[in-house]
Short mmCIF file of C-alpha atoms and ligand atoms in Angstrom, two decimals:
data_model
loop_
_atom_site.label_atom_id
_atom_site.label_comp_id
_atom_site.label_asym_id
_atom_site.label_seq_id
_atom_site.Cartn_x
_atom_site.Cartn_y
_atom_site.Cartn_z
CA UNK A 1 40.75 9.66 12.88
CA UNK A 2 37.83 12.34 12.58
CA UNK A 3 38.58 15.81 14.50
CA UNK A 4 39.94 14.42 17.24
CA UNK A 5 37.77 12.24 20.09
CA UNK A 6 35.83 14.96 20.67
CA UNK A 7 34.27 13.58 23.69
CA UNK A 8 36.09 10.62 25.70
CA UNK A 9 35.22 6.75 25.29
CA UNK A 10 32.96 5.36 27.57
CA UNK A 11 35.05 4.38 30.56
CA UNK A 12 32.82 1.38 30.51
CA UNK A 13 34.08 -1.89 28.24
CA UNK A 14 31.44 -3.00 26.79
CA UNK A 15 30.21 -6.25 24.74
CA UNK A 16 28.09 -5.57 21.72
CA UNK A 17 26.60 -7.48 19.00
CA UNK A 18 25.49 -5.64 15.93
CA UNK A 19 23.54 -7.07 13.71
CA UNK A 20 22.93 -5.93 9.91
CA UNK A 21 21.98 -6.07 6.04
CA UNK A 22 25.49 -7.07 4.67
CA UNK A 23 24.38 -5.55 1.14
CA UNK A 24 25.78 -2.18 -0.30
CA UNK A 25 22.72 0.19 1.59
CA UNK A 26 23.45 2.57 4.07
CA UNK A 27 21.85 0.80 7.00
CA UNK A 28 24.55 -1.54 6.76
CA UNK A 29 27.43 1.03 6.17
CA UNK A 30 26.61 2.74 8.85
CA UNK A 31 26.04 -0.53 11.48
CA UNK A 32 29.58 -1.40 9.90
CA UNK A 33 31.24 2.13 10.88
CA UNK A 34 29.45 2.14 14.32
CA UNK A 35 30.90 -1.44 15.27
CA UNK A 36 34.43 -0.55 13.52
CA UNK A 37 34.37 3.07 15.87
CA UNK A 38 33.21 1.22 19.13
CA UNK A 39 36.33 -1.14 18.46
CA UNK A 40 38.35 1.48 18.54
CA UNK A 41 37.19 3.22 21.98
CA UNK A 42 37.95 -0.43 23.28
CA UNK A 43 34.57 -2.10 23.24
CA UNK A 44 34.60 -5.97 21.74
CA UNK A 45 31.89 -5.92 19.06
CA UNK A 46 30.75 -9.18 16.91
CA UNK A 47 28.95 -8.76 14.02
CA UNK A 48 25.99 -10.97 13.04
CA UNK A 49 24.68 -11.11 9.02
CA UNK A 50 24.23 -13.50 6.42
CA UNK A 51 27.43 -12.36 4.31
CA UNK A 52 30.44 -10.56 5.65
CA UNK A 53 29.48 -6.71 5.40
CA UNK A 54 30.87 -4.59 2.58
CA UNK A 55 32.60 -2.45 4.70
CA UNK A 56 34.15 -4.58 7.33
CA UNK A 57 36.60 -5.79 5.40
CA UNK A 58 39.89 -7.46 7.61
CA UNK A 59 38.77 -7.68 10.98
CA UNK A 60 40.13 -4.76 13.22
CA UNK A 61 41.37 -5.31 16.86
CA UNK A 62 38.05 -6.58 18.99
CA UNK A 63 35.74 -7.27 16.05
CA UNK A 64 34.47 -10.49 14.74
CA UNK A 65 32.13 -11.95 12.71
CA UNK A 66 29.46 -14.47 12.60
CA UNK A 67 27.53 -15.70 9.46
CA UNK A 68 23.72 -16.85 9.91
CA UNK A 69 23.47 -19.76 8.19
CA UNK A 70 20.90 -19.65 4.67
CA UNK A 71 21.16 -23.10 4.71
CA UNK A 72 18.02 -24.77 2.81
CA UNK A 73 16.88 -28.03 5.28
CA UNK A 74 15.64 -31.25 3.53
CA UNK A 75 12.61 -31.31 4.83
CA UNK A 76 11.37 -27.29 5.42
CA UNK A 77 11.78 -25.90 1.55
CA UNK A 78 11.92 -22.65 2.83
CA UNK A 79 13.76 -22.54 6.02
CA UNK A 80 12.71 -19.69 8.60
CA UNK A 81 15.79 -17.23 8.20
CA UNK A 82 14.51 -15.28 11.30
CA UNK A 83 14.74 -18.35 13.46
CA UNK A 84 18.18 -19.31 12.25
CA UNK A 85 18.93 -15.27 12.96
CA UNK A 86 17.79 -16.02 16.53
CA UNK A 87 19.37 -19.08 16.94
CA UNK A 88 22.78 -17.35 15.35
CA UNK A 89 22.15 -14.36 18.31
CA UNK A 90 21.55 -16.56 21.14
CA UNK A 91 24.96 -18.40 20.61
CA UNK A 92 26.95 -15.27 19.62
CA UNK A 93 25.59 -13.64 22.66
CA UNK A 94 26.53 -16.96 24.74
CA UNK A 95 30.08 -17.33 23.06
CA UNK A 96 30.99 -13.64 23.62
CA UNK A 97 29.17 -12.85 26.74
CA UNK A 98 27.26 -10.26 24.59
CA UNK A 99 25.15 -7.27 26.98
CA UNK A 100 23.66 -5.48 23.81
CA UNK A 101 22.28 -6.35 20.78
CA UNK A 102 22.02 -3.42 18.35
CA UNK A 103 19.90 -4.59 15.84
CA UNK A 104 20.12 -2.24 12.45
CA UNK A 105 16.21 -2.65 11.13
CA UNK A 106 13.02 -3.98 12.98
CA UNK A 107 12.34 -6.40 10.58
CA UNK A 108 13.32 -9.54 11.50
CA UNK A 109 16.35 -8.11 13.56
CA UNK A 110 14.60 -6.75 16.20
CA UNK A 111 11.96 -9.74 16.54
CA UNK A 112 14.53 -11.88 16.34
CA UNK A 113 17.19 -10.26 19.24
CA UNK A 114 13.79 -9.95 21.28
CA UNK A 115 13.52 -13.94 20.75
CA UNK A 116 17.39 -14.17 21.58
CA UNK A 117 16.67 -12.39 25.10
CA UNK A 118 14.05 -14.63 25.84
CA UNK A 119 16.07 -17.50 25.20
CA UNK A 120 19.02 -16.81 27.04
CA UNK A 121 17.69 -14.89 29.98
CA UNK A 122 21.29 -15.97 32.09
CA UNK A 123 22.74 -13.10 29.84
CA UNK A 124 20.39 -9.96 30.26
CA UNK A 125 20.91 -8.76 27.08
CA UNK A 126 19.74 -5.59 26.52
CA UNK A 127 18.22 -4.70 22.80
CA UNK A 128 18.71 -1.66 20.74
CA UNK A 129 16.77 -1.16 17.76
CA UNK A 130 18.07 1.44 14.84
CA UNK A 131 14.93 2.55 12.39
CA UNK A 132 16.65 2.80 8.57
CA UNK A 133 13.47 4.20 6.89
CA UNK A 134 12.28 1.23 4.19
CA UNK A 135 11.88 -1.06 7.53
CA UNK A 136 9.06 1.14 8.87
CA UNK A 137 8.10 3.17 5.71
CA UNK A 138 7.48 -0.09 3.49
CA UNK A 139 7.51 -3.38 5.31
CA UNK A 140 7.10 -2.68 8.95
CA UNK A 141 3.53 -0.39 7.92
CA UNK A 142 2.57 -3.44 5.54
CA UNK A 143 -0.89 -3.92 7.30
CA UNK A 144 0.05 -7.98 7.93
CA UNK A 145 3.50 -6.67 9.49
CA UNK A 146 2.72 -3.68 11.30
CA UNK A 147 1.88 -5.71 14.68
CA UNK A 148 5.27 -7.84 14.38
CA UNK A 149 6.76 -4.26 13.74
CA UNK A 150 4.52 -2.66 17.15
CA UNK A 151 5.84 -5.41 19.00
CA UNK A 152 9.76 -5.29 18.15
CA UNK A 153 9.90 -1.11 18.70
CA UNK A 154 7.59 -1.75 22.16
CA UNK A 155 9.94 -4.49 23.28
CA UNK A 156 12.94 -3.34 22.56
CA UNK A 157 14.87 -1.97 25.54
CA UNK A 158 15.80 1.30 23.06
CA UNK A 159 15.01 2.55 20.05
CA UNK A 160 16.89 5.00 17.69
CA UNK A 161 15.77 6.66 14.22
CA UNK A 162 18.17 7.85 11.96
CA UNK A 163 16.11 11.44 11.54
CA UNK A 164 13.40 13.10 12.89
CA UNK A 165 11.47 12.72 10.18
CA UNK A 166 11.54 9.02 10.37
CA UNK A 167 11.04 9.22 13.91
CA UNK A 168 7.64 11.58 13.37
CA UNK A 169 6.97 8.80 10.45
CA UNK A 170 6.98 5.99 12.48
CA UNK A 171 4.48 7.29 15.46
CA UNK A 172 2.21 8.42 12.46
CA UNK A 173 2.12 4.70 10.78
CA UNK A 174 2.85 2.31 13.93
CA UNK A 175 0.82 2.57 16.87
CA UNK A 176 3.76 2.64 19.47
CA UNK A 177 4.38 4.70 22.35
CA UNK A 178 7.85 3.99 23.09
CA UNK A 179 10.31 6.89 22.86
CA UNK A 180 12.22 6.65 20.03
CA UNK A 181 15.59 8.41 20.33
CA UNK A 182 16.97 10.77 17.15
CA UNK A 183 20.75 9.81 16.46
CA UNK A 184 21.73 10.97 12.77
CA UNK A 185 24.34 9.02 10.54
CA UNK A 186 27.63 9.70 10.62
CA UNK A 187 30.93 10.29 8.42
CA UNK A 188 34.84 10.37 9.47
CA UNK A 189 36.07 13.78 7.73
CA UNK A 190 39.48 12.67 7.93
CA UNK A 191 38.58 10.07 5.14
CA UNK A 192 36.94 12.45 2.99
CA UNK A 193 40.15 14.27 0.77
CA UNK A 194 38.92 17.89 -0.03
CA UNK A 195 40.14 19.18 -3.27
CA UNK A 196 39.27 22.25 -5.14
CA UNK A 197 35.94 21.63 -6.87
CA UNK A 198 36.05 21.70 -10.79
CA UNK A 199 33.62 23.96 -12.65
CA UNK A 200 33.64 25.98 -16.01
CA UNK A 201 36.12 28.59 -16.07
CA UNK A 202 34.50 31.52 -17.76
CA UNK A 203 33.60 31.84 -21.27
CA UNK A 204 34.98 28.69 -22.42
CA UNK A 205 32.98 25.33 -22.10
CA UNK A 206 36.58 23.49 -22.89
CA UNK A 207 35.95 21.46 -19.55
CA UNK A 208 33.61 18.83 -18.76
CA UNK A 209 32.15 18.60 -15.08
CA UNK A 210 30.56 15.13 -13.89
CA UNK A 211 27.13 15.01 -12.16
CA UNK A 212 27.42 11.61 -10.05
CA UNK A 213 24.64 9.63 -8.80
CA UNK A 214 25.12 6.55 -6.49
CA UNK A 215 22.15 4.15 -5.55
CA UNK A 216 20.82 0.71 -5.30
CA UNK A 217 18.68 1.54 -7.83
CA UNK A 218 15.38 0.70 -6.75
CA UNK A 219 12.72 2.38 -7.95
CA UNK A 220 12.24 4.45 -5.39
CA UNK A 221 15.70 6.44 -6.23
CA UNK A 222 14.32 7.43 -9.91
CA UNK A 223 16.87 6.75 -11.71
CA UNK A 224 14.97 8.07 -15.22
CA UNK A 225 15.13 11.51 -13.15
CA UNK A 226 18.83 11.09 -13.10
CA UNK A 227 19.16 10.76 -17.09
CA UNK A 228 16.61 13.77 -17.12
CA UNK A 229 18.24 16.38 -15.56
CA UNK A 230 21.69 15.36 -16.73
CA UNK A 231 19.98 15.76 -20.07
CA UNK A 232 18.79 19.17 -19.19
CA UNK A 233 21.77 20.18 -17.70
CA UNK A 234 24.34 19.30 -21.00
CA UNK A 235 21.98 21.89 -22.54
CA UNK A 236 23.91 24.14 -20.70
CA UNK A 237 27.32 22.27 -20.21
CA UNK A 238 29.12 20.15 -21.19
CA UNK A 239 29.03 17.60 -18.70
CA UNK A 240 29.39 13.79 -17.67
CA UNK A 241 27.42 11.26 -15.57
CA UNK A 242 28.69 9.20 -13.25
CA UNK A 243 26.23 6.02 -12.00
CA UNK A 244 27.24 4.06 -9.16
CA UNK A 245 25.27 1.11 -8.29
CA UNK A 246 23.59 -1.50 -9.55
CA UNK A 247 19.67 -2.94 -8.78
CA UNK A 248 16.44 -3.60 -10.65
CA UNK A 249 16.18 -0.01 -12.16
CA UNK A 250 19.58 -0.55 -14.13
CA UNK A 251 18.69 -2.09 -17.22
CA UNK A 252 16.16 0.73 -17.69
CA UNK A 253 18.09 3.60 -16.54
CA UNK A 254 20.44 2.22 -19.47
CA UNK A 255 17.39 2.25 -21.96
CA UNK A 256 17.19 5.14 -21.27
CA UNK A 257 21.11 6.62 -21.62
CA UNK A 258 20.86 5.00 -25.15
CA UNK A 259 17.58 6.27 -26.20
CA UNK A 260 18.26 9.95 -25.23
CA UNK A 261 21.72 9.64 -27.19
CA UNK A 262 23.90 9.95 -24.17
CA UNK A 263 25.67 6.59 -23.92
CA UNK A 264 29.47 7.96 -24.64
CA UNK A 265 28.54 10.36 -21.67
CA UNK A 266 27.91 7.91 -18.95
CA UNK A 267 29.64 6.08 -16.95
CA UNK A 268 28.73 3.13 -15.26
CA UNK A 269 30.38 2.10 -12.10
CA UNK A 270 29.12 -0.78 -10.83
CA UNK A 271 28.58 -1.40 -6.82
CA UNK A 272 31.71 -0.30 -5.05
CA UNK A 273 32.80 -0.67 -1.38
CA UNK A 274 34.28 2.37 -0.98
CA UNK A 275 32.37 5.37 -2.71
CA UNK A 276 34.92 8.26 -1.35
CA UNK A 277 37.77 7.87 -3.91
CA UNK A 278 34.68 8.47 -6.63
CA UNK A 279 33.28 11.29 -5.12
CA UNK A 280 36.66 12.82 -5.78
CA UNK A 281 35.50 13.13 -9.68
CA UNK A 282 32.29 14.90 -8.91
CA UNK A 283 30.95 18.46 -8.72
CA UNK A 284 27.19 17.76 -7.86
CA UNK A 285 25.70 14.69 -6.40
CA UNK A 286 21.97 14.05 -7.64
CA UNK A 287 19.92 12.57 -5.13
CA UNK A 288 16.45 12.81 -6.64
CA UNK A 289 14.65 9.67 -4.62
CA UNK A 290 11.00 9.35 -3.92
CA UNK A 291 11.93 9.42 -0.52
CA UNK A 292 14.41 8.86 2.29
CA UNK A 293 14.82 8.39 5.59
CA UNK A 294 18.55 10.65 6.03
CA UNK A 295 20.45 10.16 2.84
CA UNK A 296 23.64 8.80 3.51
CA UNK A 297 25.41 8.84 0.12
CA UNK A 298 24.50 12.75 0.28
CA UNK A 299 26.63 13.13 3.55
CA UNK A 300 28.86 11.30 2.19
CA UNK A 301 29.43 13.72 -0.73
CA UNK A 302 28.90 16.39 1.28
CA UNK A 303 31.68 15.40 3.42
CA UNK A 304 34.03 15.31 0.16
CA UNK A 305 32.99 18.93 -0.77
CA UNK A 306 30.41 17.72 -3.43
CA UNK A 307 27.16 19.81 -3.16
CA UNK A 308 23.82 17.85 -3.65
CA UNK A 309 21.12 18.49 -5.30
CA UNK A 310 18.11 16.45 -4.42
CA UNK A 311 14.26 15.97 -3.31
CA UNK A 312 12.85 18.14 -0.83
CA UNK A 313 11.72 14.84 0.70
CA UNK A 314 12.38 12.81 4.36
CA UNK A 315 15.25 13.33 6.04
CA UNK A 316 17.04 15.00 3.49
CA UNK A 317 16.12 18.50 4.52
CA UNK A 318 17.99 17.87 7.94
CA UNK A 319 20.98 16.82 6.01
CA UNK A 320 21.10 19.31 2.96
CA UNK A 321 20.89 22.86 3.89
CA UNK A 322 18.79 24.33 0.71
CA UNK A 323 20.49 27.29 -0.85
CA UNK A 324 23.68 26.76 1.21
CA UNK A 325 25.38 23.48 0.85
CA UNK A 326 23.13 22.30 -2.31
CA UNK A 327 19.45 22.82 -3.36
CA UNK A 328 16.12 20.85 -2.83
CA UNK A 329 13.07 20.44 -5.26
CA UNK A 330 10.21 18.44 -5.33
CA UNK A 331 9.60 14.87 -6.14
CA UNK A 332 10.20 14.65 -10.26
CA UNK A 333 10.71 18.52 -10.58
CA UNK A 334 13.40 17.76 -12.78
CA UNK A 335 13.54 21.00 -14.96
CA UNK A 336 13.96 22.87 -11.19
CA UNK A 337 16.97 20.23 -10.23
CA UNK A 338 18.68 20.67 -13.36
CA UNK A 339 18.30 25.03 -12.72
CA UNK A 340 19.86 24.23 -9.57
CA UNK A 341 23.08 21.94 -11.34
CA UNK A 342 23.59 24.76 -13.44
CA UNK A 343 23.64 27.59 -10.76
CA UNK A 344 25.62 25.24 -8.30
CA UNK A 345 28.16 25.27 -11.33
CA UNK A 346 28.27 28.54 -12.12
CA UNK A 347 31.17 30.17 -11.66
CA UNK A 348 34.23 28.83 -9.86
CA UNK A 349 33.49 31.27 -6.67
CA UNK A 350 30.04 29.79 -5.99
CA UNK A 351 31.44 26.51 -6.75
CA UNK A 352 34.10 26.76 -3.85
CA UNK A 353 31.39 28.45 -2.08
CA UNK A 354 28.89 25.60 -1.93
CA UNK A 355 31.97 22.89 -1.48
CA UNK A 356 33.06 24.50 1.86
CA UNK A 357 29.79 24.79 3.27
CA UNK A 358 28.70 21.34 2.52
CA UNK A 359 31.91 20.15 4.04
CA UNK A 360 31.81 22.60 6.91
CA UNK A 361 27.96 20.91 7.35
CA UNK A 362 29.10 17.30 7.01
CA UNK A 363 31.60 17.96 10.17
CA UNK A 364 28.50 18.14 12.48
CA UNK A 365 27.72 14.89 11.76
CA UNK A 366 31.22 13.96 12.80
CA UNK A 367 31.47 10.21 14.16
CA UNK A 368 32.94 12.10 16.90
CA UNK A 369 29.95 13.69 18.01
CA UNK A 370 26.98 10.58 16.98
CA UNK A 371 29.23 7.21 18.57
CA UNK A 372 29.14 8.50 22.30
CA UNK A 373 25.54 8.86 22.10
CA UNK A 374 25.08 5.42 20.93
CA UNK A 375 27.72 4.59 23.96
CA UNK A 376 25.10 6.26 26.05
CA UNK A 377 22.39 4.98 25.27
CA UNK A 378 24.05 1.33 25.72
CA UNK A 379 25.03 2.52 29.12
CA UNK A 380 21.42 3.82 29.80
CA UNK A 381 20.02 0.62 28.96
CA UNK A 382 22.46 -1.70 30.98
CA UNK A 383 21.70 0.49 33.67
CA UNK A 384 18.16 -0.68 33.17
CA UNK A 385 16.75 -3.70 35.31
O1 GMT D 401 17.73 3.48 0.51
C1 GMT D 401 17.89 2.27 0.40
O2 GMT D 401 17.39 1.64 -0.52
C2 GMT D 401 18.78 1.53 1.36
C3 GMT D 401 18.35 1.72 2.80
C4 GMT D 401 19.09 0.73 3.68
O3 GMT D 401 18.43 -0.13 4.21
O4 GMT D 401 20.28 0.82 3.82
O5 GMT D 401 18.67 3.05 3.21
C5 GMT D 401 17.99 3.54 4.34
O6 GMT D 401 18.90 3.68 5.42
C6 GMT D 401 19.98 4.62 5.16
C7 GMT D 401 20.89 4.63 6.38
O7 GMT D 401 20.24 5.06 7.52
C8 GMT D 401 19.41 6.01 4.87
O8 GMT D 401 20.47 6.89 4.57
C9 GMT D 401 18.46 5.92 3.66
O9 GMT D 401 17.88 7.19 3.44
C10 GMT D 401 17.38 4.89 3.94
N1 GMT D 401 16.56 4.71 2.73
C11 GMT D 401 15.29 5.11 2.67
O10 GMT D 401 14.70 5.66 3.58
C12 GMT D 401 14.60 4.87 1.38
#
């Protein structure tokens, strides 16, 4: 597992609930991996969602799972979900003797583990809040929300953000004065095969390289972008795209394949659990979103020795080194993204080039490294009064 346990479990056991988005986005792939890895080091962890998350798949040693009812009540036609979330916490927390609750959004999960303390004061529980980006960047700033979103980061016992830049972004749109702790995202390497990347031999355009993009497709990922620049970049090459995901910008994106003439050279995957056996197929991951918080899915390919190319937006400068381990270009700056495709595929020296340093990058976001500092800040908390 990863490059070894880098730095020892906490020699403290400890009882944590985790509580998460069980859909295919990386807030909940990454609450998933956190409460798989504390497992492991020998603390008990129970999940809490409204749907088994994609990635927990058979429950390991120390993990369990419990499902917040949706239940629709006679009466109430549209029963509170935040209030059956709280009620869900409060006898999780009872049931397993819980001391944190690591909430993976501030909206409702915070509010709602804040409620759960209240409730059960007997248990003490302490409760960590993890920023994802589209929790403070489009609801939690939502002028209605943004004192229900104050109020969960102020009362919260810690609070994490996934980058800097969301950390900056959140003092700039939420009044709070709470320090907000930076602990990036995380991959295992071990799980992420490298192989040697493919590319054009010279003077022969015999093979076919695949440009891969994987999303929930909301609009914010701009999808049409995608099609673009794989459009621009077949001018070139011959190439293949690979689309991985599903959401409301599908059916478009499609429109889109078709019109431009392109459908025999796209591939749609579908959602997947498991995105590292795919990245195995790709040479450049295209990541050209409006905006995000870290990027996970570029990680994620940069862990597999795929280079990404994407917007010089959010987080995604601390995750993709520009020049080195991929290239960065404006929001919609598609005719620069597809430049950068091409010189990323180059030759089959620069190719390698670019594969090892993205992968050499990827290791410092190691689980090894991030999970102790999520132990730490548990123990800082229950050290707390
Ligand atoms: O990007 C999405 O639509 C999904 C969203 C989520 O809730 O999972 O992703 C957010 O959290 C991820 C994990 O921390 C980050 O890698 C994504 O960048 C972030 N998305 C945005 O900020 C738009």
């Amino acid at each position: 597992m990863g490059t070894g346990h880098a730095e020892p479990a906490s020699e403290r056991h400890m009882r944590i609930g985790i509580c998460c988005y069980p859909t295919a986005g990386g807030s909940g792939v990454v609450a998933t991996e956190l409460g798989k890895h504390l497992a492991e080091r020998g603390h008990s962890v129970a999940f809490i969602s409204y749907a088994n998350p994609l990635r927990l798949g058979e429950l390991p040693p120390r993990v369990c799972y419990h499902e917040v009812d949706q239940e629709n009540h006679a009466l109430l036609k549209q029963f509170p979900h935040s209030l059956s979330l709280t009620a869900k916490m409060v006898e999780v927390a009872r049931t397993h003797k819980l001391q944190v609750m690591h909430v993976h959004y501030a909206i409702p999960f915070a509010a709602a583990a804040i409620m759960a303390r209240q409730i059960a004061p007997e248990l003490n529980l302490k409760v960590v809040t993890t920023l994802h980006g589209t929790d403070i960047t489009l609801v939690g700033s939502s002028p209605s929300f943004k004192p229900v979103t104050q109020w969960s980061i102020e009362q919260s016992d810690a609070v994490t953000a996934v980058s800097r830049y969301l950390r900056d972004e959140t003092y700039r749109q939420i009044p709070v004065k709470k320090d907000i702790q930076v602990v990036y995202n995380f991959i295992d390497p071990d799980r992420h095969e490298v192989r040697n990347p493919r590319c054009i031999p010279e003077k022969t355009s015999e093979r076919q390289v695949t440009l891969m993009h994987i999303s929930n497709f909301r609009p914010l990922k701009r999808t049409e972008d995608v099609v673009r620049i794989f459009a621009r970049v077949r001018e070139s090459m011959d190439a293949r795209l690979v689309l991985v995901g599903d959401g409301p910008e599908y059916g478009r994106t499609r429109e889109l394949v078709d019109s431009m003439g392109l459908s025999k050279v796209v591939r749609y995957v579908g959602v997947v659990d498991e995105v590292v056996p795919l990245l195995k197929a790709a040479d450049v991951l295209l990541l050209p979103s409006e905006t995000e918080s870290f990027g996970l899915v570029a990680l994620e390919a940069m862990a597999s020795g795929v280079p990404v190319v994407a917007s010089d937006v959010g987080g995604l400068p601390e995750v993709v080194e520009h020049g080195v381990t991929g290239f960065l270009a404006p929001v919609g700056d598609i005719n620069a993204m597809a430049g950068y495709c091409l010189q990323l595929l180059e030759d089959c020296s620069s190719a390698r080039r670019y594969a090892t340093a993205a992968r050499a990058r990827a290791s410092l976001f190691d689980y090894a490294k991030i999970i102790p500092q999520y132990e730490r800040i548990y123990e800082q908390v229950l050290a707390g009064p």
